[in-house]
Amino acid sequence: MISLVAGWSVIALVAGILATPNSTSREVIYLVCVPFGLVMGIASAWFELVALPRNGAGLSPGWVIALRTLFYSGIAAVVAVVVSILGNAFVEQRSLSAVMSDTDFWAFFQGRAFVFSLAGFVVAAFLINFVRQIRLMLGPGTLGALLIGRYRLPVPEKRAFLFLDLTGSTGLAQRLGPERFNAFKNDYFRDVVEPILATGGQIYQYVGDEVVVTWKIREGGLARSPVEMFLRLDEVIRQRTSYYMAHYGEVPLYKGGLHMGDVVTSEIGELKKDIVYSGDTVNVAARIEGLCHAQGARLLSSREALELAPLPEGVEPEEVGAIDLRGRSGAVRLFRVVPDPMFLQTPDRLSTATP
């Protein structure tokens, strides 16, 4: 919220200085533009953090773009008029009624300058929200990487991968039916987003009911452990347990396999472009996730992945041992990491869940 308010304030101030005639006093510009930016920032924070998440979850990207464009354009026009009335009354020491009855004052809002400015704002709002929606659809970082051709040629990188699988999905689909199971899965996928972003990760891809999460490893490792992402997801589901039970009679259960190492990142495709990660690291992470059921683990990790960042307080990994993975030479030391929280131990789910 603070960033939205500060950003709008700066934008409004710069726009006011550039757009108003040189004869306009700085006092008037400040009195009009700063309140405009503050109100726009607060309104946009409410819209983005409260109104849209509550009411726009089921909307298509096209409708979201349209709503954002209409909201920002409409609120900008209203706020501009209100703030101008207040600023004019203060600077010229006139009553609000005197300002509002002044035909010269209203002539500005009927003139070409204001109309063109508002039209430009509408176009800018549309373009910004269009690019923003495309960025959300592709995932953070993907759009920029595709535009500048960062991975046009293969690039060696170090990355961590977490294969996060929804447990018991076959039984869930049978109990809920196709449409309700799809809604359940989408609710779960939405709940996964905040923990991923909070720990600096990004969604690589969805595979059925599985989410593949990745973290780019720079010098010194990671600032936040991927294990923290798993714990944050536990907390989100704990807070949303009543919602899931009320709507589906089920609570998401999930398990994960975590590994890190070298990959080759490259851009593929012509008709549909994408950025993919190739290498043994991705395959090992998938194999580790596949061992969770046999090892009685919700989160199973290689030793290398646990050393990327300090583990959250209270997490004490339990070594499983060195295990040979299918299709790979050389054993991998694995650890059980996260215990099963009581709020996820719903008898109906645990008695019917399948690996």
Short mmCIF file of C-alpha atoms in Angstrom, two decimals:
data_model
loop_
_atom_site.label_atom_id
_atom_site.label_comp_id
_atom_site.label_asym_id
_atom_site.label_seq_id
_atom_site.Cartn_x
_atom_site.Cartn_y
_atom_site.Cartn_z
CA MET A 1 0.00 0.00 0.00
CA ILE A 2 2.79 2.42 0.87
CA SER A 3 4.45 1.87 -2.52
CA LEU A 4 1.17 2.53 -4.36
CA VAL A 5 0.53 5.77 -2.46
CA ALA A 6 4.11 6.98 -2.90
CA GLY A 7 4.17 6.03 -6.58
CA TRP A 8 0.92 7.81 -7.41
CA SER A 9 2.04 10.91 -5.50
CA VAL A 10 5.27 11.15 -7.48
CA ILE A 11 3.50 10.50 -10.81
CA ALA A 12 0.85 13.14 -10.13
CA LEU A 13 3.44 15.73 -9.09
CA VAL A 14 5.66 15.16 -12.13
CA ALA A 15 2.65 15.17 -14.47
CA GLY A 16 1.37 18.40 -12.92
CA ILE A 17 4.70 20.17 -13.34
CA LEU A 18 5.07 19.05 -16.96
CA ALA A 19 1.46 19.55 -18.05
CA THR A 20 0.53 22.89 -16.49
CA PRO A 21 1.47 26.27 -18.05
CA ASN A 22 4.61 27.99 -16.78
CA SER A 23 2.45 30.76 -15.36
CA THR A 24 0.83 28.37 -12.91
CA SER A 25 2.27 28.81 -9.43
CA ARG A 26 4.03 25.88 -7.81
CA GLU A 27 1.73 26.31 -4.81
CA VAL A 28 -1.30 25.50 -6.94
CA ILE A 29 0.44 22.53 -8.53
CA TYR A 30 1.38 21.10 -5.14
CA LEU A 31 -2.06 21.72 -3.68
CA VAL A 32 -3.73 19.92 -6.58
CA CYS A 33 -1.29 17.19 -7.55
CA VAL A 34 -0.11 15.93 -4.15
CA PRO A 35 -3.66 15.31 -2.79
CA PHE A 36 -4.57 13.79 -6.18
CA GLY A 37 -1.67 11.35 -5.91
CA LEU A 38 -2.47 10.47 -2.30
CA VAL A 39 -6.14 9.79 -2.99
CA MET A 40 -5.33 7.79 -6.13
CA GLY A 41 -2.77 5.77 -4.19
CA ILE A 42 -5.18 4.94 -1.37
CA ALA A 43 -8.00 4.14 -3.82
CA SER A 44 -5.78 1.91 -5.96
CA ALA A 45 -4.48 0.12 -2.85
CA TRP A 46 -8.06 -0.61 -1.77
CA PHE A 47 -8.97 -1.77 -5.27
CA GLU A 48 -5.92 -4.02 -5.75
CA LEU A 49 -5.68 -5.44 -2.22
CA VAL A 50 -9.32 -5.69 -1.19
CA ALA A 51 -11.96 -5.23 -3.90
CA LEU A 52 -10.37 -7.15 -6.78
CA PRO A 53 -9.18 -10.20 -4.78
CA ARG A 54 -12.62 -10.57 -3.17
CA ASN A 55 -14.73 -10.12 -6.30
CA GLY A 56 -12.49 -10.78 -9.29
CA ALA A 57 -11.17 -14.29 -8.63
CA GLY A 58 -13.42 -15.89 -11.26
CA LEU A 59 -13.08 -13.20 -13.91
CA SER A 60 -11.27 -13.71 -17.20
CA PRO A 61 -8.07 -11.71 -17.86
CA GLY A 62 -9.97 -9.56 -20.38
CA TRP A 63 -12.55 -8.53 -17.79
CA VAL A 64 -9.82 -7.82 -15.23
CA ILE A 65 -8.06 -5.51 -17.70
CA ALA A 66 -11.35 -3.74 -18.47
CA LEU A 67 -12.22 -3.33 -14.78
CA ARG A 68 -8.82 -1.94 -13.92
CA THR A 69 -8.90 0.48 -16.84
CA LEU A 70 -12.41 1.73 -15.99
CA PHE A 71 -11.63 2.04 -12.29
CA TYR A 72 -8.41 4.00 -12.71
CA SER A 73 -9.85 6.24 -15.43
CA GLY A 74 -13.06 6.94 -13.53
CA ILE A 75 -11.41 7.57 -10.18
CA ALA A 76 -8.81 9.81 -11.84
CA ALA A 77 -11.50 12.00 -13.42
CA VAL A 78 -13.50 12.28 -10.19
CA VAL A 79 -10.48 12.93 -7.99
CA ALA A 80 -9.10 15.52 -10.42
CA VAL A 81 -12.33 17.53 -10.26
CA VAL A 82 -12.72 17.29 -6.48
CA VAL A 83 -9.10 18.14 -5.72
CA SER A 84 -9.17 21.04 -8.20
CA ILE A 85 -12.24 22.49 -6.48
CA LEU A 86 -10.62 22.26 -3.05
CA GLY A 87 -7.27 23.60 -4.29
CA ASN A 88 -8.86 26.52 -6.10
CA ALA A 89 -10.96 27.44 -3.08
CA PHE A 90 -7.90 27.38 -0.81
CA VAL A 91 -5.56 29.34 -3.09
CA GLU A 92 -8.06 32.03 -4.11
CA GLN A 93 -9.71 32.15 -0.68
CA ARG A 94 -13.16 31.49 -2.07
CA SER A 95 -15.99 29.34 -0.81
CA LEU A 96 -16.62 25.95 -2.36
CA SER A 97 -19.97 27.12 -3.69
CA ALA A 98 -18.31 30.11 -5.37
CA VAL A 99 -15.77 27.87 -7.10
CA MET A 100 -18.40 25.36 -8.21
CA SER A 101 -20.58 28.12 -9.67
CA ASP A 102 -17.68 29.68 -11.59
CA THR A 103 -18.13 29.00 -15.30
CA ASP A 104 -14.46 29.78 -16.02
CA PHE A 105 -13.43 27.05 -13.57
CA TRP A 106 -15.58 24.43 -15.30
CA ALA A 107 -14.46 25.58 -18.73
CA PHE A 108 -11.11 23.89 -18.14
CA PHE A 109 -12.74 20.46 -17.63
CA GLN A 110 -14.74 20.94 -20.81
CA GLY A 111 -11.73 22.01 -22.84
CA ARG A 112 -9.58 19.97 -25.15
CA ALA A 113 -6.58 19.92 -22.79
CA PHE A 114 -8.43 18.06 -20.03
CA VAL A 115 -10.28 15.75 -22.45
CA PHE A 116 -7.04 14.78 -24.21
CA SER A 117 -5.29 14.32 -20.87
CA LEU A 118 -8.06 12.02 -19.66
CA ALA A 119 -8.05 10.10 -22.95
CA GLY A 120 -4.30 9.68 -22.66
CA PHE A 121 -4.75 8.43 -19.11
CA VAL A 122 -7.31 5.85 -20.27
CA VAL A 123 -4.97 4.57 -22.99
CA ALA A 124 -2.03 4.46 -20.59
CA ALA A 125 -4.11 2.65 -17.96
CA PHE A 126 -5.20 0.07 -20.55
CA LEU A 127 -1.67 -0.55 -21.84
CA ILE A 128 -0.18 -0.79 -18.35
CA ASN A 129 -2.84 -3.24 -17.19
CA PHE A 130 -2.62 -5.23 -20.42
CA VAL A 131 1.13 -5.71 -19.99
CA ARG A 132 0.62 -6.43 -16.30
CA GLN A 133 -1.96 -9.14 -17.07
CA ILE A 134 0.30 -10.73 -19.69
CA ARG A 135 3.11 -10.72 -17.11
CA LEU A 136 0.85 -12.47 -14.59
CA MET A 137 -0.20 -15.06 -17.16
CA LEU A 138 3.39 -15.85 -18.14
CA GLY A 139 4.80 -15.56 -14.62
CA PRO A 140 7.13 -12.96 -13.04
CA GLY A 141 10.31 -12.51 -15.05
CA THR A 142 9.19 -14.53 -18.07
CA LEU A 143 7.82 -11.68 -20.19
CA GLY A 144 10.92 -9.54 -19.74
CA ALA A 145 13.21 -12.48 -20.47
CA LEU A 146 11.31 -13.28 -23.69
CA LEU A 147 11.27 -9.66 -24.86
CA ILE A 148 15.00 -9.10 -24.46
CA GLY A 149 15.93 -12.61 -25.61
CA ARG A 150 17.82 -13.45 -22.42
CA TYR A 151 17.54 -17.17 -23.05
CA ARG A 152 17.59 -17.12 -26.86
CA LEU A 153 20.82 -19.06 -26.46
CA PRO A 154 20.98 -21.68 -23.66
CA VAL A 155 22.22 -20.23 -20.34
CA PRO A 156 23.72 -22.40 -17.57
CA GLU A 157 22.19 -21.60 -14.16
CA LYS A 158 21.93 -22.95 -10.67
CA ARG A 159 18.34 -23.42 -9.51
CA ALA A 160 16.30 -25.08 -6.82
CA PHE A 161 13.12 -26.95 -7.75
CA LEU A 162 10.17 -27.95 -5.59
CA PHE A 163 7.68 -30.39 -7.07
CA LEU A 164 4.51 -29.78 -5.04
CA ASP A 165 1.88 -32.46 -5.57
CA LEU A 166 -1.75 -32.50 -4.40
CA THR A 167 -2.15 -35.75 -2.48
CA GLY A 168 -5.09 -38.06 -3.12
CA SER A 169 -6.27 -36.26 -6.22
CA THR A 170 -7.82 -39.37 -7.78
CA GLY A 171 -10.10 -39.92 -4.81
CA LEU A 172 -10.80 -36.20 -4.59
CA ALA A 173 -11.90 -36.04 -8.22
CA GLN A 174 -14.26 -38.98 -7.67
CA ARG A 175 -15.81 -37.51 -4.53
CA LEU A 176 -16.16 -33.94 -5.78
CA GLY A 177 -16.88 -34.53 -9.43
CA PRO A 178 -15.02 -32.86 -12.33
CA GLU A 179 -16.35 -29.30 -11.93
CA ARG A 180 -16.04 -29.06 -8.13
CA PHE A 181 -12.61 -30.72 -8.23
CA ASN A 182 -11.46 -28.17 -10.80
CA ALA A 183 -12.71 -25.33 -8.55
CA PHE A 184 -11.01 -26.95 -5.53
CA LYS A 185 -7.75 -27.24 -7.45
CA ASN A 186 -7.89 -23.62 -8.63
CA ASP A 187 -8.51 -22.40 -5.07
CA TYR A 188 -5.49 -24.38 -3.96
CA PHE A 189 -3.36 -23.02 -6.80
CA ARG A 190 -4.33 -19.46 -5.82
CA ASP A 191 -3.35 -20.14 -2.20
CA VAL A 192 0.08 -21.33 -3.34
CA VAL A 193 0.97 -17.99 -4.96
CA GLU A 194 1.57 -15.80 -1.89
CA PRO A 195 4.01 -18.22 -0.18
CA ILE A 196 5.94 -18.57 -3.44
CA LEU A 197 6.27 -14.82 -4.00
CA ALA A 198 7.13 -14.20 -0.33
CA THR A 199 10.15 -16.50 -0.61
CA GLY A 200 11.40 -15.23 -3.97
CA GLY A 201 10.25 -18.19 -6.03
CA GLN A 202 8.32 -18.43 -9.27
CA ILE A 203 5.96 -20.99 -10.74
CA TYR A 204 7.66 -22.90 -13.52
CA GLN A 205 4.66 -24.90 -14.65
CA TYR A 206 1.48 -26.72 -13.66
CA VAL A 207 1.34 -30.43 -14.43
CA GLY A 208 -2.13 -31.79 -13.71
CA ASP A 209 -2.57 -31.20 -9.98
CA GLU A 210 1.14 -30.54 -9.43
CA VAL A 211 2.90 -27.16 -9.14
CA VAL A 212 6.58 -26.93 -10.04
CA VAL A 213 8.28 -24.04 -8.23
CA THR A 214 11.79 -22.77 -8.92
CA TRP A 215 14.28 -20.39 -7.29
CA LYS A 216 17.29 -18.92 -9.10
CA ILE A 217 20.42 -19.36 -7.00
CA ARG A 218 22.95 -16.56 -7.03
CA GLU A 219 26.28 -16.24 -5.23
CA GLY A 220 25.81 -16.99 -1.55
CA GLY A 221 22.72 -19.14 -1.98
CA LEU A 222 19.15 -18.00 -1.38
CA ALA A 223 17.85 -15.29 0.91
CA ARG A 224 14.86 -17.44 1.93
CA SER A 225 14.71 -21.21 2.17
CA PRO A 226 12.22 -23.06 -0.06
CA VAL A 227 11.26 -24.90 3.13
CA GLU A 228 9.80 -21.60 4.37
CA MET A 229 7.55 -21.55 1.32
CA PHE A 230 6.13 -24.95 2.34
CA LEU A 231 5.53 -23.77 5.92
CA ARG A 232 3.89 -20.56 4.70
CA LEU A 233 1.55 -22.65 2.56
CA ASP A 234 0.66 -24.69 5.65
CA GLU A 235 -0.28 -21.45 7.42
CA VAL A 236 -2.39 -20.24 4.49
CA ILE A 237 -4.28 -23.54 4.37
CA ARG A 238 -4.72 -23.48 8.15
CA GLN A 239 -6.39 -20.08 7.89
CA ARG A 240 -8.52 -21.26 4.97
CA THR A 241 -9.55 -24.62 6.43
CA SER A 242 -13.07 -23.45 7.27
CA TYR A 243 -13.50 -22.15 3.70
CA TYR A 244 -12.44 -25.44 2.14
CA MET A 245 -14.62 -27.49 4.48
CA ALA A 246 -17.64 -25.25 3.89
CA HIS A 247 -17.30 -25.35 0.09
CA TYR A 248 -15.90 -28.82 -0.54
CA GLY A 249 -15.87 -30.81 2.68
CA GLU A 250 -12.18 -31.38 1.97
CA VAL A 251 -8.87 -29.75 2.93
CA PRO A 252 -5.89 -29.81 0.54
CA LEU A 253 -3.16 -32.29 1.42
CA TYR A 254 0.12 -32.01 -0.45
CA LYS A 255 3.64 -33.34 -0.54
CA GLY A 256 6.83 -32.03 -2.09
CA GLY A 257 10.25 -33.00 -3.38
CA LEU A 258 13.06 -30.45 -3.19
CA HIS A 259 16.43 -30.46 -4.93
CA MET A 260 18.96 -28.00 -6.37
CA GLY A 261 21.74 -28.04 -8.92
CA ASP A 262 22.83 -27.05 -12.42
CA VAL A 263 20.34 -26.62 -15.25
CA VAL A 264 20.36 -25.18 -18.73
CA THR A 265 17.73 -22.47 -19.24
CA SER A 266 16.58 -21.85 -22.79
CA GLU A 267 13.81 -20.35 -24.87
CA ILE A 268 11.88 -22.80 -27.02
CA GLY A 269 9.08 -22.69 -29.58
CA GLU A 270 7.98 -20.35 -32.34
CA LEU A 271 4.18 -20.48 -32.45
CA LYS A 272 4.11 -20.62 -28.63
CA LYS A 273 7.25 -19.53 -26.85
CA ASP A 274 8.27 -20.67 -23.40
CA ILE A 275 11.31 -20.80 -21.13
CA VAL A 276 12.29 -24.29 -20.01
CA TYR A 277 14.85 -25.79 -17.65
CA SER A 278 16.72 -28.91 -18.67
CA GLY A 279 19.04 -31.15 -16.74
CA ASP A 280 19.41 -33.84 -14.12
CA THR A 281 18.36 -31.44 -11.34
CA VAL A 282 14.76 -31.22 -12.55
CA ASN A 283 14.49 -34.99 -12.94
CA VAL A 284 15.94 -35.63 -9.46
CA ALA A 285 13.48 -33.22 -7.82
CA ALA A 286 10.60 -35.06 -9.50
CA ARG A 287 11.97 -38.44 -8.38
CA ILE A 288 12.35 -37.18 -4.81
CA GLU A 289 8.73 -36.06 -4.73
CA GLY A 290 7.71 -39.51 -5.93
CA LEU A 291 9.38 -41.05 -2.85
CA CYS A 292 7.40 -39.01 -0.30
CA HIS A 293 4.67 -41.62 0.19
CA ALA A 294 7.11 -44.51 0.61
CA GLN A 295 9.21 -42.51 3.09
CA GLY A 296 6.23 -41.17 5.06
CA ALA A 297 7.22 -37.58 4.30
CA ARG A 298 5.28 -34.45 3.37
CA LEU A 299 8.46 -32.69 2.25
CA LEU A 300 11.48 -34.69 1.20
CA SER A 301 14.68 -32.82 0.35
CA SER A 302 18.22 -33.44 -0.79
CA ARG A 303 21.00 -32.29 1.50
CA GLU A 304 22.21 -29.71 -1.06
CA ALA A 305 18.81 -27.99 -1.15
CA LEU A 306 18.66 -27.71 2.64
CA GLU A 307 21.97 -25.84 2.67
CA LEU A 308 20.81 -23.05 0.33
CA ALA A 309 19.55 -20.80 3.16
CA PRO A 310 19.04 -20.93 6.92
CA LEU A 311 16.07 -23.13 7.76
CA PRO A 312 13.06 -21.61 9.53
CA GLU A 313 13.17 -21.78 13.30
CA GLY A 314 12.00 -25.09 14.72
CA VAL A 315 12.66 -27.12 11.56
CA GLU A 316 14.86 -30.13 12.30
CA PRO A 317 15.39 -32.35 9.25
CA GLU A 318 15.48 -36.10 9.81
CA GLU A 319 17.90 -37.98 7.57
CA VAL A 320 16.39 -40.83 5.61
CA GLY A 321 19.68 -41.99 4.17
CA ALA A 322 21.35 -42.26 0.77
CA ILE A 323 18.80 -43.55 -1.72
CA ASP A 324 19.22 -44.64 -5.31
CA LEU A 325 16.81 -42.85 -7.65
CA ARG A 326 15.33 -44.51 -10.70
CA GLY A 327 17.21 -43.58 -13.86
CA ARG A 328 20.14 -41.97 -12.05
CA SER A 329 23.53 -43.29 -11.11
CA GLY A 330 24.70 -42.44 -7.61
CA ALA A 331 22.65 -42.23 -4.42
CA VAL A 332 21.17 -38.99 -3.05
CA ARG A 333 21.10 -38.16 0.66
CA LEU A 334 17.52 -37.36 1.56
CA PHE A 335 15.87 -35.75 4.59
CA ARG A 336 12.32 -35.58 5.91
CA VAL A 337 11.79 -31.91 6.60
CA VAL A 338 8.28 -30.85 7.58
CA PRO A 339 5.99 -32.69 10.03
CA ASP A 340 2.30 -33.15 9.32
CA PRO A 341 0.36 -30.34 11.07
CA MET A 342 -2.71 -31.44 12.99
CA PHE A 343 -5.08 -29.20 11.07
CA LEU A 344 -4.39 -31.16 7.87
CA GLN A 345 -5.10 -34.53 9.47
CA THR A 346 -8.72 -34.82 8.42
CA PRO A 347 -9.80 -38.47 8.85
CA ASP A 348 -11.84 -38.61 5.64
CA ARG A 349 -8.93 -37.42 3.54
CA LEU A 350 -6.28 -39.57 5.21
CA SER A 351 -8.33 -42.74 5.04
CA THR A 352 -9.02 -42.42 1.30
CA ALA A 353 -5.96 -40.54 0.02
CA THR A 354 -3.81 -42.31 -2.52
CA PRO A 355 -0.21 -41.44 -3.36
#
